[in-house]
Short mmCIF file of C-alpha atoms in Angstrom, two decimals:
data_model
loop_
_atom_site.label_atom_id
_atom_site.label_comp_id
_atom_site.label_asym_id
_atom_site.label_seq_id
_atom_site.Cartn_x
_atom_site.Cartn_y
_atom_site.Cartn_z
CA UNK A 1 0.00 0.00 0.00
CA UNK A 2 1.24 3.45 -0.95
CA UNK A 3 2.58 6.21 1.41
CA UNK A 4 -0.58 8.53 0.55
CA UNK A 5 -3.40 5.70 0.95
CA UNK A 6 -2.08 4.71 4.20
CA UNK A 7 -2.35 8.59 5.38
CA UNK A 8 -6.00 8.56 3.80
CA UNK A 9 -7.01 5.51 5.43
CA UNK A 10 -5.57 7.15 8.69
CA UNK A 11 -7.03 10.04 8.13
CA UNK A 12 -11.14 8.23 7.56
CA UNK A 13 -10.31 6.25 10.80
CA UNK A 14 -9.50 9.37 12.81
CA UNK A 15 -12.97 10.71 11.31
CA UNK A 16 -15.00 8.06 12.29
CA UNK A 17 -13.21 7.71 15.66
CA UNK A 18 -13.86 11.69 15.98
CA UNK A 19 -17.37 11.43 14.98
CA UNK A 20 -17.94 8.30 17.39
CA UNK A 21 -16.68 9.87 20.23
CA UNK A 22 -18.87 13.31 19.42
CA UNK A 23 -21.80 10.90 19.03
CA UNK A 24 -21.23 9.34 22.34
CA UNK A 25 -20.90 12.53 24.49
CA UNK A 26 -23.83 14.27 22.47
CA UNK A 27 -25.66 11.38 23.81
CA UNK A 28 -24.61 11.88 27.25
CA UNK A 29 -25.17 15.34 27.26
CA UNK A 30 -28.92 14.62 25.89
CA UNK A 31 -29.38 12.10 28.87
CA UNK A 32 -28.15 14.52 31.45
CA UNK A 33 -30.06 17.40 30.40
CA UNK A 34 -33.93 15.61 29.99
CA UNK A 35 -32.75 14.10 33.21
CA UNK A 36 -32.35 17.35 34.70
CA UNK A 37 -35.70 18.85 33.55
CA UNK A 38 -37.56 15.90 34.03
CA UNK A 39 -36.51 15.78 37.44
CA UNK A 40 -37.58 19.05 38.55
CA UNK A 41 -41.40 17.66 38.32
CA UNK A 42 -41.50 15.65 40.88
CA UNK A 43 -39.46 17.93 43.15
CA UNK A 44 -41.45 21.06 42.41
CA UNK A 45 -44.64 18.28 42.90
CA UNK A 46 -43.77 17.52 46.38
CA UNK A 47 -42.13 20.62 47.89
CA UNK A 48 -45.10 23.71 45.97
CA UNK A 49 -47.72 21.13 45.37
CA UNK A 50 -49.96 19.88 42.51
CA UNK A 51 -51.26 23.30 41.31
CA UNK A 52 -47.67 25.11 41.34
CA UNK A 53 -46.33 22.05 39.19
CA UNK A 54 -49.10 22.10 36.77
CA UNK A 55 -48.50 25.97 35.84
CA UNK A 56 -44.80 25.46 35.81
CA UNK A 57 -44.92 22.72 33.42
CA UNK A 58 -47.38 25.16 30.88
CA UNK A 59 -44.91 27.92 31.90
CA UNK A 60 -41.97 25.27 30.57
CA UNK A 61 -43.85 24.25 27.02
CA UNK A 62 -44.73 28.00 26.44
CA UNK A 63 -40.93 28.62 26.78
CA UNK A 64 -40.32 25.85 24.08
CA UNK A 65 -42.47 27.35 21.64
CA UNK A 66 -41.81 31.20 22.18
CA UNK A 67 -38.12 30.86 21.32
CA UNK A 68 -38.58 28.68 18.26
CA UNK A 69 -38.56 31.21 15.44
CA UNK A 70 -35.27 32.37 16.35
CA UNK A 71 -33.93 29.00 15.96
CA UNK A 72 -32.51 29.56 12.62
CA UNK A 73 -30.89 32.49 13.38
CA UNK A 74 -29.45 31.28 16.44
CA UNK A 75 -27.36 28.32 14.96
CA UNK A 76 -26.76 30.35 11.23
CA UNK A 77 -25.44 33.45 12.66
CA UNK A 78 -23.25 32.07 16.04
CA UNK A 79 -21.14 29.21 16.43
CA UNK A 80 -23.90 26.63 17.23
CA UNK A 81 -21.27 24.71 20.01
CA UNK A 82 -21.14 28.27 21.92
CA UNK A 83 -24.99 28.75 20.99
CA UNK A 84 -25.56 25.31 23.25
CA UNK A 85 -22.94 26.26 25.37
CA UNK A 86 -24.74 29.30 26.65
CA UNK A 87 -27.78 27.96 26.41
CA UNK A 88 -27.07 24.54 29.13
CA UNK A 89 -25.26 27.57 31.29
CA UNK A 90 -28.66 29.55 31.35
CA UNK A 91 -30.63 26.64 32.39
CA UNK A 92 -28.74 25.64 34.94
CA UNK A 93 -28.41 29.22 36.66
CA UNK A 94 -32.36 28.83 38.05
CA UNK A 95 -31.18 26.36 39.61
CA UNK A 96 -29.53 28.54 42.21
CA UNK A 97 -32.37 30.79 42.49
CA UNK A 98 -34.43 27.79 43.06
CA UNK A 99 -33.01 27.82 46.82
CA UNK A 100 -34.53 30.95 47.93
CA UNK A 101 -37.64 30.97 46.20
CA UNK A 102 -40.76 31.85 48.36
CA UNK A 103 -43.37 32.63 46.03
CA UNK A 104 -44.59 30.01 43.95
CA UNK A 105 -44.99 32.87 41.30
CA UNK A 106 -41.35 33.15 40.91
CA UNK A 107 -40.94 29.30 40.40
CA UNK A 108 -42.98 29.50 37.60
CA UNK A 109 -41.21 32.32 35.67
CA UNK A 110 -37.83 30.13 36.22
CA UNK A 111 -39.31 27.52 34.83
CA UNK A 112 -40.30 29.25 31.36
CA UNK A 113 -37.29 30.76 31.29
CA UNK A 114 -35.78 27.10 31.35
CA UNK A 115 -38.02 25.87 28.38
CA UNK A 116 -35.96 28.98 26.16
CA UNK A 117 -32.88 27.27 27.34
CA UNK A 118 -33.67 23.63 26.81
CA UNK A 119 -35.44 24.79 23.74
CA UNK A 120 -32.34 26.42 22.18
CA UNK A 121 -30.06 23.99 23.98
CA UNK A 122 -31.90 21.22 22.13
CA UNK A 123 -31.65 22.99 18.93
CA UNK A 124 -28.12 23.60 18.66
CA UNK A 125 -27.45 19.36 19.87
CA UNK A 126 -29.81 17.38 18.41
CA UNK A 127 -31.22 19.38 15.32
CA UNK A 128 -27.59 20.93 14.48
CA UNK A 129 -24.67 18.93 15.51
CA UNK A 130 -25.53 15.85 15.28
CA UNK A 131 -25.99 16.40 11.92
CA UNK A 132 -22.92 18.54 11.04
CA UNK A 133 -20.96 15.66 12.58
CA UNK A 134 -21.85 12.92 10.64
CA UNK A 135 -21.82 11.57 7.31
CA UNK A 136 -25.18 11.50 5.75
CA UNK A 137 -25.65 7.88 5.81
CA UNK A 138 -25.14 7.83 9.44
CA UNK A 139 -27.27 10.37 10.12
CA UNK A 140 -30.61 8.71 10.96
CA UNK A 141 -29.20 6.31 13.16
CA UNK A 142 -27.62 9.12 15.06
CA UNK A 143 -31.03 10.69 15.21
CA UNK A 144 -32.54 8.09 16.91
CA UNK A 145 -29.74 7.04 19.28
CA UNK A 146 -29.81 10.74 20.36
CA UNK A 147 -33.69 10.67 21.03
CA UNK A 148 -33.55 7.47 22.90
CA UNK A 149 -30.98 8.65 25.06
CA UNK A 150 -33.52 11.55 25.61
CA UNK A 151 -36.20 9.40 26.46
CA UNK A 152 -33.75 7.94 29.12
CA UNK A 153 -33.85 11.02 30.75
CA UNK A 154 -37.53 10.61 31.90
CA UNK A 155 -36.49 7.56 34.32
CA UNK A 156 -33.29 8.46 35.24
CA UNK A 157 -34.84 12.23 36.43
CA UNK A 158 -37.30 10.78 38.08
CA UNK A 159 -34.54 8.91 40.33
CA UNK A 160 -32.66 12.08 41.03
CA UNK A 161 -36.30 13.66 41.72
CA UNK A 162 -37.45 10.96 44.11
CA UNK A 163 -35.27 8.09 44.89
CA UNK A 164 -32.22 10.92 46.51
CA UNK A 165 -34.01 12.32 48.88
CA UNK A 166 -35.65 9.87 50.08
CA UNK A 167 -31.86 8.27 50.61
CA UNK A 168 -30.86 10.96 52.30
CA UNK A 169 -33.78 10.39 54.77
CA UNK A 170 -34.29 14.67 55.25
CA UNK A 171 -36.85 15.42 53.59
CA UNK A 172 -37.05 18.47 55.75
CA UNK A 173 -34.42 19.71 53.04
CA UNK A 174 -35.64 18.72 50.40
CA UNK A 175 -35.06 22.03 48.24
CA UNK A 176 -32.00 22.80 49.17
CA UNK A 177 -30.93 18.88 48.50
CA UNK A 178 -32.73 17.89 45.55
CA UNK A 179 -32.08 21.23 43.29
CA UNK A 180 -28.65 20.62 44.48
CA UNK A 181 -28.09 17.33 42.84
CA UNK A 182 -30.68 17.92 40.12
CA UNK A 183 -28.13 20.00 38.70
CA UNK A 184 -25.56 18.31 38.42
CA UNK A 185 -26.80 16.29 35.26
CA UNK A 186 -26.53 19.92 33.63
CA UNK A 187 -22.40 20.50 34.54
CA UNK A 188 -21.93 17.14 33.41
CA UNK A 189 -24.11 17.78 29.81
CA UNK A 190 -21.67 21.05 29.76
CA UNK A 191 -18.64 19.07 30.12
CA UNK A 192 -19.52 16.75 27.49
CA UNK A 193 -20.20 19.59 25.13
CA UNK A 194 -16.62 21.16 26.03
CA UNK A 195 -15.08 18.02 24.90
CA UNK A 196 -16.66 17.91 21.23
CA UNK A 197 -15.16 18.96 17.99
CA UNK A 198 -16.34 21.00 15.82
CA UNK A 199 -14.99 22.40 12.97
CA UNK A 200 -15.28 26.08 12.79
CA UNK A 201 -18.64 27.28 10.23
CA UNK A 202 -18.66 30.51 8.56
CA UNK A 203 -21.97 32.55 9.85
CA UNK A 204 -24.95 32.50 7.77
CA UNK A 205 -27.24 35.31 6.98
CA UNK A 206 -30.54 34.39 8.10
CA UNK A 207 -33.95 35.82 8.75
CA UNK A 208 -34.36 36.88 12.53
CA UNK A 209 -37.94 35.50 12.93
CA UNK A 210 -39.07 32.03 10.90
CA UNK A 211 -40.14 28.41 10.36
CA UNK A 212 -36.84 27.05 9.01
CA UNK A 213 -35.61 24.74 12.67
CA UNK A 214 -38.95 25.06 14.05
CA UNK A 215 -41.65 24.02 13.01
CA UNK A 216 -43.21 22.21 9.88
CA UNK A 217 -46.56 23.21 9.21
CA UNK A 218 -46.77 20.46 6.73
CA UNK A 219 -46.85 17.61 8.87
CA UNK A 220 -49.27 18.36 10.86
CA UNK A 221 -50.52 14.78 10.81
CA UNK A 222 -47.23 12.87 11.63
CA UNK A 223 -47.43 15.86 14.52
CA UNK A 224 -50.60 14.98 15.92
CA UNK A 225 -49.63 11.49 16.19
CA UNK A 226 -46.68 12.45 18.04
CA UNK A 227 -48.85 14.58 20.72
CA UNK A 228 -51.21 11.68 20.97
CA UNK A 229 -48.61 9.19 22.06
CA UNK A 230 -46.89 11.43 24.53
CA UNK A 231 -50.38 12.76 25.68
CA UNK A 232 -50.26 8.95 26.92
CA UNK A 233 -47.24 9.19 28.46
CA UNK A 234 -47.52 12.22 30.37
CA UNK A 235 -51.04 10.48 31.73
CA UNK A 236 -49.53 8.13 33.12
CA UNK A 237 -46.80 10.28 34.80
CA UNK A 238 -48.69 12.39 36.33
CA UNK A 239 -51.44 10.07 37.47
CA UNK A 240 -48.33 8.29 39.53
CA UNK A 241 -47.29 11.65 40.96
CA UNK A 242 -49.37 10.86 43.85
CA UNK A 243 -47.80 7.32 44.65
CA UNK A 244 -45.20 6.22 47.70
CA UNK A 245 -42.18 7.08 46.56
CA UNK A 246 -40.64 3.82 46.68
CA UNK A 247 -42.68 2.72 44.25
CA UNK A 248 -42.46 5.61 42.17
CA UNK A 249 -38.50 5.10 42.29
CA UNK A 250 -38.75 1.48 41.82
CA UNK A 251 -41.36 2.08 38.87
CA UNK A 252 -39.09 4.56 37.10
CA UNK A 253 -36.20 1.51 36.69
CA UNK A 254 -39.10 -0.88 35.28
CA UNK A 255 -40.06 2.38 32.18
CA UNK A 256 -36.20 2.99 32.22
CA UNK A 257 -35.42 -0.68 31.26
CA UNK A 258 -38.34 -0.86 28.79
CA UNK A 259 -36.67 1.97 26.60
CA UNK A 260 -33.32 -0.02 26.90
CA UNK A 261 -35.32 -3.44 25.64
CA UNK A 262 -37.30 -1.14 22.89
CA UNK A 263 -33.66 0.02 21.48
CA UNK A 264 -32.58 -3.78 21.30
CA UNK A 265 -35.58 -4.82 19.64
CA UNK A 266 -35.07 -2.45 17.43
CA UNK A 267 -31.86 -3.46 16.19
CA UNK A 268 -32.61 -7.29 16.21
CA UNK A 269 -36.59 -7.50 15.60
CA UNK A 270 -37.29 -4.30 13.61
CA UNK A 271 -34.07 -3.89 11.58
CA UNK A 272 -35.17 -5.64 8.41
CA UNK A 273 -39.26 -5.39 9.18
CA UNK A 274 -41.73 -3.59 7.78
CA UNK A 275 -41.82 -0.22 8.77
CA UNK A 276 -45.72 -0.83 10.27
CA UNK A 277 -44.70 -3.05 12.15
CA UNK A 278 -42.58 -1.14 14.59
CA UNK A 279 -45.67 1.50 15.29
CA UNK A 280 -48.26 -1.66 15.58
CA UNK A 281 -45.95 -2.83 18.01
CA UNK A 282 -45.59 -0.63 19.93
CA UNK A 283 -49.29 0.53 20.07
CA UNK A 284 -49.73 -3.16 21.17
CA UNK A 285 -47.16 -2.93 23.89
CA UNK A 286 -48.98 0.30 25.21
CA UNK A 287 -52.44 -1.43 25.40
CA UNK A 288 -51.27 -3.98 26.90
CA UNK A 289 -49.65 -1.66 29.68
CA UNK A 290 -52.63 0.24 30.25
CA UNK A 291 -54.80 -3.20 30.62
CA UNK A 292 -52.36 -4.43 33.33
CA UNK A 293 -52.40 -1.01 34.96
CA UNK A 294 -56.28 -1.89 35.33
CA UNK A 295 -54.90 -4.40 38.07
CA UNK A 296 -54.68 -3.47 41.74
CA UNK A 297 -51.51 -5.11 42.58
CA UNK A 298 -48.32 -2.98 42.25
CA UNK A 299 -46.00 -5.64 41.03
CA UNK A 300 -48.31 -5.33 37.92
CA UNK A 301 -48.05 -2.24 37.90
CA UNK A 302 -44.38 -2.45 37.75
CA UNK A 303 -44.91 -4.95 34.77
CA UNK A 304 -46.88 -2.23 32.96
CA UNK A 305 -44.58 0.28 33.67
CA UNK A 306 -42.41 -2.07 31.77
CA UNK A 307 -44.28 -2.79 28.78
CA UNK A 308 -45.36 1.22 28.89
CA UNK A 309 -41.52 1.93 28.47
CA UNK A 310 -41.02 -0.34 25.36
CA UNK A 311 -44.04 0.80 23.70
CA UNK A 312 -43.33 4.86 24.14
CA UNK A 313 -40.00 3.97 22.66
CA UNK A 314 -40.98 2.33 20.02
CA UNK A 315 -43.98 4.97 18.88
CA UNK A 316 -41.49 8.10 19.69
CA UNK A 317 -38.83 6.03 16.94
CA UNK A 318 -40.73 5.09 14.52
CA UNK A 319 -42.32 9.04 14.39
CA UNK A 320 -39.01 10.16 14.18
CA UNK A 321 -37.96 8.27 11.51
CA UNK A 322 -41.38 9.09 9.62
CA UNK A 323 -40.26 12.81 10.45
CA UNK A 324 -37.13 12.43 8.89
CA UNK A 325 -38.01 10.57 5.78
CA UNK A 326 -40.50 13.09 4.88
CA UNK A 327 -38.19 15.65 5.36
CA UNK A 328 -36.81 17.60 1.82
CA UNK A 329 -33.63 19.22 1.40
CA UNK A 330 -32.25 21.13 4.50
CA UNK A 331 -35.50 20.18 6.45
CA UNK A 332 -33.60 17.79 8.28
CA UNK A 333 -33.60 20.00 11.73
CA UNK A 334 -37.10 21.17 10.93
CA UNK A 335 -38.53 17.98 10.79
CA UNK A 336 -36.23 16.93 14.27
CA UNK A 337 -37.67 20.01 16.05
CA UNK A 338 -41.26 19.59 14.96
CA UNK A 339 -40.90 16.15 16.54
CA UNK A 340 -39.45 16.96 19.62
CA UNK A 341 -41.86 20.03 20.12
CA UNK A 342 -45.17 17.65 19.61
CA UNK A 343 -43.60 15.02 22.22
CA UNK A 344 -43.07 17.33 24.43
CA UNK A 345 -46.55 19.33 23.68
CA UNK A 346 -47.84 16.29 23.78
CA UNK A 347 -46.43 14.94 27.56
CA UNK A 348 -47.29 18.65 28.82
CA UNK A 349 -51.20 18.18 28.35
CA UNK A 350 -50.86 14.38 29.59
CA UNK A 351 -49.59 15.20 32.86
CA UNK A 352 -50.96 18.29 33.44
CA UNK A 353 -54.31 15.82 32.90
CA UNK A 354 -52.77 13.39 34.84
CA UNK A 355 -52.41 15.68 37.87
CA UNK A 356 -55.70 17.43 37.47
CA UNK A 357 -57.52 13.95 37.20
CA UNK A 358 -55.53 11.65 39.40
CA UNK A 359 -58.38 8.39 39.26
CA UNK A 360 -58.81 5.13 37.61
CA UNK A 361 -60.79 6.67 34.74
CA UNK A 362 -57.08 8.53 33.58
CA UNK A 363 -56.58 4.73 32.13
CA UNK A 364 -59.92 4.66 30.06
CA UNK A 365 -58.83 8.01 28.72
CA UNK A 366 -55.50 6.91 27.87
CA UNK A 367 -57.06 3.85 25.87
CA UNK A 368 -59.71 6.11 24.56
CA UNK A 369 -56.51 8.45 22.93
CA UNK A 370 -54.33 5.40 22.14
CA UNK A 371 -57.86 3.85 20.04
CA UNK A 372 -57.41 7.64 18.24
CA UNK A 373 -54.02 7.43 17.66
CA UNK A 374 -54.19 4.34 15.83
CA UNK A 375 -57.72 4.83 13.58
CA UNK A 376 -55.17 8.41 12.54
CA UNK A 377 -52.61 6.05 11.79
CA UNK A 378 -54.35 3.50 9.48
CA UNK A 379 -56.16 6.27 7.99
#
């Protein structure tokens, strides 16, 4: 082999190393931050109540949606690593204010002041550079990996939210202990952001205010599917807000390790299938949860909680992907956003619904919207 194809061939393996290794912490920065956000519910749930969390989590999803337009501009005019740089800084600075917070009013404006953050944190990670960093091929894969890793954060925030304190067995301190270690999963999603690559981009002109990163208006229907199923899964978070929270924490491993088995089954089951046949699934794996839920013992419960966490991860996937191939030329990040935005839409009414209900009859609903969902679907 020549002199100049063994420094070529060196040079592709450092890429793909490179690009692994940004893959990898873009992942774990992904984790960390849903983690973080997802574990302020149940803190703000059990220290201000069910009311305070309710408007803080509308407060949260307005934030997502006000700062949209300027997505474009963001990312095409800055560097997009400082862009999410800043932006995982800014989210985590409420977190200090968090401590001497009286007023539940204040809470609330912290908390839509987060949603900006996440919002344009989110933007500049997983609509932005995952993309700039990998080859094309690769890029759908990366895509999902990246979303299930968010997903992750649901569980693993819910630990940091309940299963901590009650550890520490002061639950007198709550606040000042929980916000505390909440946000650490934010310095460690900074860190992992310090520590990627990216080759410097000229700046873009680009409009101040519009669609382009946001939202796409055109699939609207792929985006109502997407707030139906998380509609789901925000029911059935909230509706558990009210539990021991023992099980809670023990309920949150069962949901974590159904997302881990719904990422293996889609490499070995759902590689080669027909693309139907992922949603079906998991659609099947959701009524089935909500049928066991109908059962008064909890180590059902924990079974459904199980099944719940395979099907969610199959539906969010497989909408992702439908995102994504439906997506034209530079629409990739549009398409990623308008996903993200219904899920989380989406999980915002379900637990706010969830909370608000808090009875038996939150499972009929959540069959009634899964029965919608699918007639959409086959339609």
């Amino acid at each position: 082999m020549s002199k100049n194809a063994t420094k070529n061939l060196d040079k592709v393996c450092q890429k793909r190393e490179g690009a692994s290794l940004a893959v990898v912490l873009m992942c774990l920065a992904n984790l960390m931050l849903n983690a973080y956000i997802f574990s302020l519910i149940p803190i703000i749930y059990m220290q201000w109540g069910a009311e305070t969390t309710i408007f803080s989590v509308l407060a949260f999803s307005m934030g997502l949606f006000v700062i949209g337009p300027f997505n474009s501009w963001f990312v095409e005019t800055f560097p997009r690593k400082t862009v999410c740089l800043k932006s995982i800084f800014l989210l985590a600075f409420p977190s200090l204010l968090f401590l001497y917070i009286v007023d539940s009013f204040w809470m609330i404006l912290f908390l839509g002041i987060q949603g900006l953050c996440f919002a344009t944190a989110q933007n500049a990670l997983c609509n932005t550079l995952i993309n700039d960093l990998q080859v094309s091929r690769n890029r759908t894969r990366g895509d999902n990996l990246l979303n299930k890793f968010g997903h992750l954060g649901l569980p693993f925030g819910w630990l940091l939210g309940f299963y901590l304190p009650m550890l520490s067995k002061q639950f007198c301190a709550i606040p000042l202990f929980s916000f505390a270690v909440s946000a650490s999963p934010v310095i460690i999603a900074f860190l992992a952001v310090v520590f990627i690559r990216v080759p410097l981009k000229a700046p873009i002109h680009a409009k101040v205010f519009s669609s382009d990163r946001f939202l796409r208006l055109s699939a609207w229907p792929l985006f109502l599917l997407t707030v139906l199923a998380a509609a789901i899964e925000g029911l059935f978070v909230g509706y558990s807000l009210s539990w021991n929270p023992e099980i809670i924490a023990a309920n949150a491993l069962y949901l974590g390790g159904g997302f881990l088995i719904s990422l293996l089954l889609q490499k070995v089951v759902f590689a080669d299938a027909d693309t139907r046949a992922e949603f079906v699934s998991g659609v099947v794996f959701l009524l089935g949860a909500l049928l066991l839920f109908l059962h008064p013992l909890d180590i059902v419960h924990s079974a459904s909680f199980l099944l719940f966490g395979i099907g969610t991860g199959l539906l969010s996937a497989r909408l992702l992907i439908y995102f994504l191939k439906l997506s034209g030329h530079c629409q990739r990040g549009t398409s990623q956003n308008t996903h993200f935005l219904g899920w989380r839409l989406g999980f915002a009414i379900g637990i706010i619904a969830g909370i608000s209900i808090n009875n038996n009859s939150i499972i009929y609903i959540s069959l009634f919207l899964l029965a919608i969902l699918f007639a959409i679907y086959l339609i």
